[in-house]
Amino acid sequence: MENPSSIMIAIAWCLAWGDQRKPKYKLEVLQQMQQALKDGEDVPEEVRFIVEQVQKLQGIDKDYLPKTLDELKSEYPDLWNQIIRIGLVYGGATKIKPYVFESAKIQDIRGASALLERINVYDIPILFSQEKKSISIYQWRHEHFADLEIALIPELIIYSTGGNVLAFCPAAFVNDLANAIEKRYTQETLTANSCAVGDTFRLIEIRFGLLREPIENTHWLDWYRQEYKKPLVQAYFGDLEKNIENAKTERCTNLAISIDEAFADRKSFNELTTKLAILFNQRRSGHDFYSRPSRRYPPMFETHPYLMRDGSDRRSAVMIIQPPELPRESHFSEALARKHLVGNRAKKGSNIVPKWYQNSQLEWQNLRVKGWVDKYNSFLDNNPSLKQKYYSGLKPDDIEIAQNLSHISNASKDFIAYIYADGNNLGGYIQKIRTPQEYQEFSKDVELATEYAVYQALAKNLHPHKLYKLNDEEKLLENGDLVHPFEIITIGGDDIILIVPANKALAIAKNIGEIFEKILLKQVPLGESTESEKIIGDYKIKQDSKPIDLKKCHRYKPTEAPPSQCQLSTSIGVLITAYNTPIYYAKDLTEQLLKSAKERAKKLKKAGYCGGTVDFLTMKSVTMISSDIKEFRKQALTKNLKPKLKLYAAPYTLHELGGLISVIEVLQKAKFPKSQLYQIRNLLERGKQTAILNYRYFRVRLKQGKPELQTEFEEAWCQPKDSKNRGNLAPWMYDDGALENDKSDYPLFETIWRDVVDLYDFIASPDDDIDAIEAQMATTEGDL
């Protein structure tokens, strides 16, 4: 065979192993088959017919759908009659955010995230390896799940990323593998929740979805054509008429879905993964399966009202560490001690066990963790131009990792920004995937696009920062030290959580959204990396012949906005706040901003926009918002005057966000007096006409920057509804509520001016970058 896929090897392995715990053929024969398929050579005679069956399965066109079951039986009799079942297991960590953000200290958060990442991308794949890549994991598997040693091979993994794993396995080992996944998470983290489920399927089901026993009793296409309007059928296969209506309005989805296509999308490998997802949710909710208890390895920790608690105040402390072993007195439970230890290693990138942990006499030993900064530097090594732009002549070994949030905020006047990004339309895209190979390719593509988009955005917008006027009680770093001014909490699947300097936050968020799409469209190279690191899938939108009204999508220069090209995009929430804002509070607000951005993306999709959206909030005081951002905006920033006024314009599309940044840069260049910026903002509440009059008064008095302000703000943002009207509404924009289902609050007028004022001090001008680099270079040369 030429270039057999890992999926083909996996299926052939499961069939050749058989239904029992001992292989149907000699283990040597299976291993010879595995190696022969990898090398493209002839397989052993005993298993040749099995490989031929798998070849037939893999050779079926992904768009092929038999009209009847008789057609399927006549076309593929060998697949129809194959009764050996194949195991499929799905699992991973659950309730990740409560575990990661349980502690308020950044090192513990960093350690919790790194530990989950290590289990997902390192520990679990090693369970499938027959090589001793890690002695400790190999010994753990041998002690607890010895039978898996010979039953699993690396090719069985479909994907293991984003906190989840999907893998084939011989049918008899489904429960063993699911138990091993859950046990590994519990034993390593002690408190993190995990869940894994599995089931067995016939060979033909991998391509044509779930089939009844006997197969002839399965409802097929003729049945669906008659029953597709019934509510129960719609709940399972999807509301076809609604999908067709959406396809007419949401031109991102290309074409109206036909009855046959809707049936084919469900009756595929997608139906198997859907069944596992349902089982996963049931087990996570406590459902008892007949073959497994509801929680295979539940964590149990005794507590007592009079015992001292650990730093997270969740469990009893087992140790108290005093300075100088740690900068300040710390109370650790064993679970928190593990987080702190892994956070230290992820930060330092070394195998050195700190003295405080050696003295604790705890037996748990962590594996080498490659931190996000190590991965970032590996990326830069493959991208010399970005490396030069980021380091600007500085030596990478001279740059320290930020030890706490004050080191990051030192680059932006003690303010930081939390960035939380999540993918759009991934669920809808997955519903169209019909084969395991496509699942594998999709998972890899999204992982590469997400991770590399973050790295490129950081490299383009940041530089190592020299600490100055540092007020660090813990004395972890000193004034003059160079640090990486960012913290990557997690990059998993399509999720991103970052902490960056406030003055670069929106530029980084915008770049992440744009580069993510360009990578998937193969418009941005991934660097001089291995051949395997390439985007495989086709994510380009097939444009509808009917033109899209860009004025419904963008409020900023709509005629200059690029059309949506990628089926997948990102929504991003950005919270700008002081570095000492409680992390749990900042996390909650950032999640609300992300939710708001995703809601905006769903509305814009109706108008044909499939790109990214960003919502942000600048919070200069912790008491500024009690809990709910949506309610705060409704009560404080919406005025029920005639006409109704909305004193903000967020969320923004990526194109609009670029326009917002341009307005601020123009005002900075024009040296628009801050007192007048604030005065115009305050006058917005007095009504539409009053605000227009005062804006024009202050603009006329400007000594410089009038043409730029007129071009980038008035003409770009504030055009009237009637295009024949040559005037403008500055500082207002007209919104007729075209994208809203409920139009009772429309029309209204909104403005970006308040957003401009809030961001004015948090948008770095290009001159700031040049000055910072020159200052660092000069200081470095002086030190030399």
mmCIF file of N, CA and C in Angstrom, residues 9 12-13 16 25-47 51 130 153:
data_model
loop_
_atom_site.group_PDB
_atom_site.id
_atom_site.type_symbol
_atom_site.label_atom_id
_atom_site.label_comp_id
_atom_site.label_asym_id
_atom_site.label_seq_id
_atom_site.Cartn_x
_atom_site.Cartn_y
_atom_site.Cartn_z
ATOM 1 N N ILE A 9 -4.497 1.699 9.849
ATOM 2 C CA ILE A 9 -3.730 0.784 10.695
ATOM 3 C C ILE A 9 -4.503 0.479 11.975
ATOM 4 N N ALA A 12 -7.476 -1.887 11.240
ATOM 5 C CA ALA A 12 -6.970 -3.225 10.929
ATOM 6 C C ALA A 12 -6.472 -3.921 12.195
ATOM 7 N N TRP A 13 -5.827 -3.171 13.075
ATOM 8 C CA TRP A 13 -5.331 -3.747 14.331
ATOM 9 C C TRP A 13 -6.485 -4.268 15.187
ATOM 10 N N ALA A 16 -8.009 -7.414 13.576
ATOM 11 C CA ALA A 16 -7.104 -8.563 13.676
ATOM 12 C C ALA A 16 -6.994 -9.066 15.110
ATOM 13 N N TYR A 25 -5.000 -13.641 16.436
ATOM 14 C CA TYR A 25 -3.790 -14.157 15.790
ATOM 15 C C TYR A 25 -2.608 -13.928 16.726
ATOM 16 N N LYS A 26 -1.502 -14.542 16.411
ATOM 17 C CA LYS A 26 -0.313 -14.343 17.216
ATOM 18 C C LYS A 26 0.061 -12.864 17.236
ATOM 19 N N LEU A 27 0.564 -12.406 18.380
ATOM 20 C CA LEU A 27 0.927 -10.998 18.521
ATOM 21 C C LEU A 27 1.984 -10.605 17.493
ATOM 22 N N GLU A 28 2.889 -11.546 17.165
ATOM 23 C CA GLU A 28 3.927 -11.240 16.184
ATOM 24 C C GLU A 28 3.314 -10.922 14.819
ATOM 25 N N VAL A 29 2.225 -11.618 14.478
ATOM 26 C CA VAL A 29 1.559 -11.381 13.194
ATOM 27 C C VAL A 29 0.953 -9.980 13.165
ATOM 28 N N LEU A 30 0.320 -9.580 14.270
ATOM 29 C CA LEU A 30 -0.262 -8.233 14.339
ATOM 30 C C LEU A 30 0.812 -7.169 14.229
ATOM 31 N N GLN A 31 1.925 -7.376 14.908
ATOM 32 C CA GLN A 31 3.003 -6.401 14.859
ATOM 33 C C GLN A 31 3.634 -6.334 13.474
ATOM 34 N N GLN A 32 3.743 -7.483 12.807
ATOM 35 C CA GLN A 32 4.258 -7.491 11.428
ATOM 36 C C GLN A 32 3.300 -6.750 10.510
ATOM 37 N N MET A 33 1.995 -6.945 10.717
ATOM 38 C CA MET A 33 0.995 -6.226 9.915
ATOM 39 C C MET A 33 1.118 -4.725 10.135
ATOM 40 N N GLN A 34 1.249 -4.326 11.386
ATOM 41 C CA GLN A 34 1.382 -2.899 11.702
ATOM 42 C C GLN A 34 2.595 -2.290 11.005
ATOM 43 N N GLN A 35 3.739 -2.970 11.096
ATOM 44 C CA GLN A 35 4.956 -2.430 10.494
ATOM 45 C C GLN A 35 4.874 -2.452 8.977
ATOM 46 N N ALA A 36 4.283 -3.516 8.433
ATOM 47 C CA ALA A 36 4.165 -3.611 6.973
ATOM 48 C C ALA A 36 3.292 -2.491 6.413
ATOM 49 N N LEU A 37 2.202 -2.172 7.096
ATOM 50 C CA LEU A 37 1.335 -1.089 6.647
ATOM 51 C C LEU A 37 2.047 0.258 6.744
ATOM 52 N N LYS A 38 2.846 0.454 7.783
ATOM 53 C CA LYS A 38 3.591 1.705 7.922
ATOM 54 C C LYS A 38 4.641 1.842 6.824
ATOM 55 N N ASP A 39 5.239 0.703 6.429
ATOM 56 C CA ASP A 39 6.316 0.741 5.423
ATOM 57 C C ASP A 39 5.797 0.578 4.007
ATOM 58 N N GLY A 40 4.488 0.337 3.850
ATOM 59 C CA GLY A 40 3.934 0.151 2.509
ATOM 60 C C GLY A 40 4.298 -1.182 1.890
ATOM 61 N N GLU A 41 4.498 -2.207 2.718
ATOM 62 C CA GLU A 41 4.883 -3.521 2.220
ATOM 63 C C GLU A 41 3.719 -4.501 2.352
ATOM 64 N N ASP A 42 3.940 -5.731 1.885
ATOM 65 C CA ASP A 42 2.904 -6.763 1.962
ATOM 66 C C ASP A 42 2.693 -7.193 3.411
ATOM 67 N N VAL A 43 1.435 -7.394 3.763
ATOM 68 C CA VAL A 43 1.093 -7.822 5.119
ATOM 69 C C VAL A 43 1.094 -9.344 5.176
ATOM 70 N N PRO A 44 1.188 -9.937 6.370
ATOM 71 C CA PRO A 44 1.146 -11.399 6.494
ATOM 72 C C PRO A 44 -0.120 -11.981 5.883
ATOM 73 N N GLU A 45 0.009 -13.182 5.357
ATOM 74 C CA GLU A 45 -1.098 -13.838 4.659
ATOM 75 C C GLU A 45 -2.319 -14.008 5.563
ATOM 76 N N GLU A 46 -2.088 -14.281 6.862
ATOM 77 C CA GLU A 46 -3.197 -14.565 7.773
ATOM 78 C C GLU A 46 -4.172 -13.386 7.913
ATOM 79 N N VAL A 47 -3.684 -12.170 7.771
ATOM 80 C CA VAL A 47 -4.531 -10.994 8.020
ATOM 81 C C VAL A 47 -4.777 -10.178 6.748
ATOM 82 N N VAL A 51 -7.114 -6.618 6.051
ATOM 83 C CA VAL A 51 -6.587 -5.366 5.492
ATOM 84 C C VAL A 51 -7.355 -4.980 4.235
ATOM 85 N N GLN A 130 4.252 1.323 22.904
ATOM 86 C CA GLN A 130 4.905 0.101 23.340
ATOM 87 C C GLN A 130 6.394 0.330 23.601
ATOM 88 N N ILE A 153 -1.674 0.473 20.446
ATOM 89 C CA ILE A 153 -0.590 0.996 19.616
ATOM 90 C C ILE A 153 -0.864 2.477 19.348
#
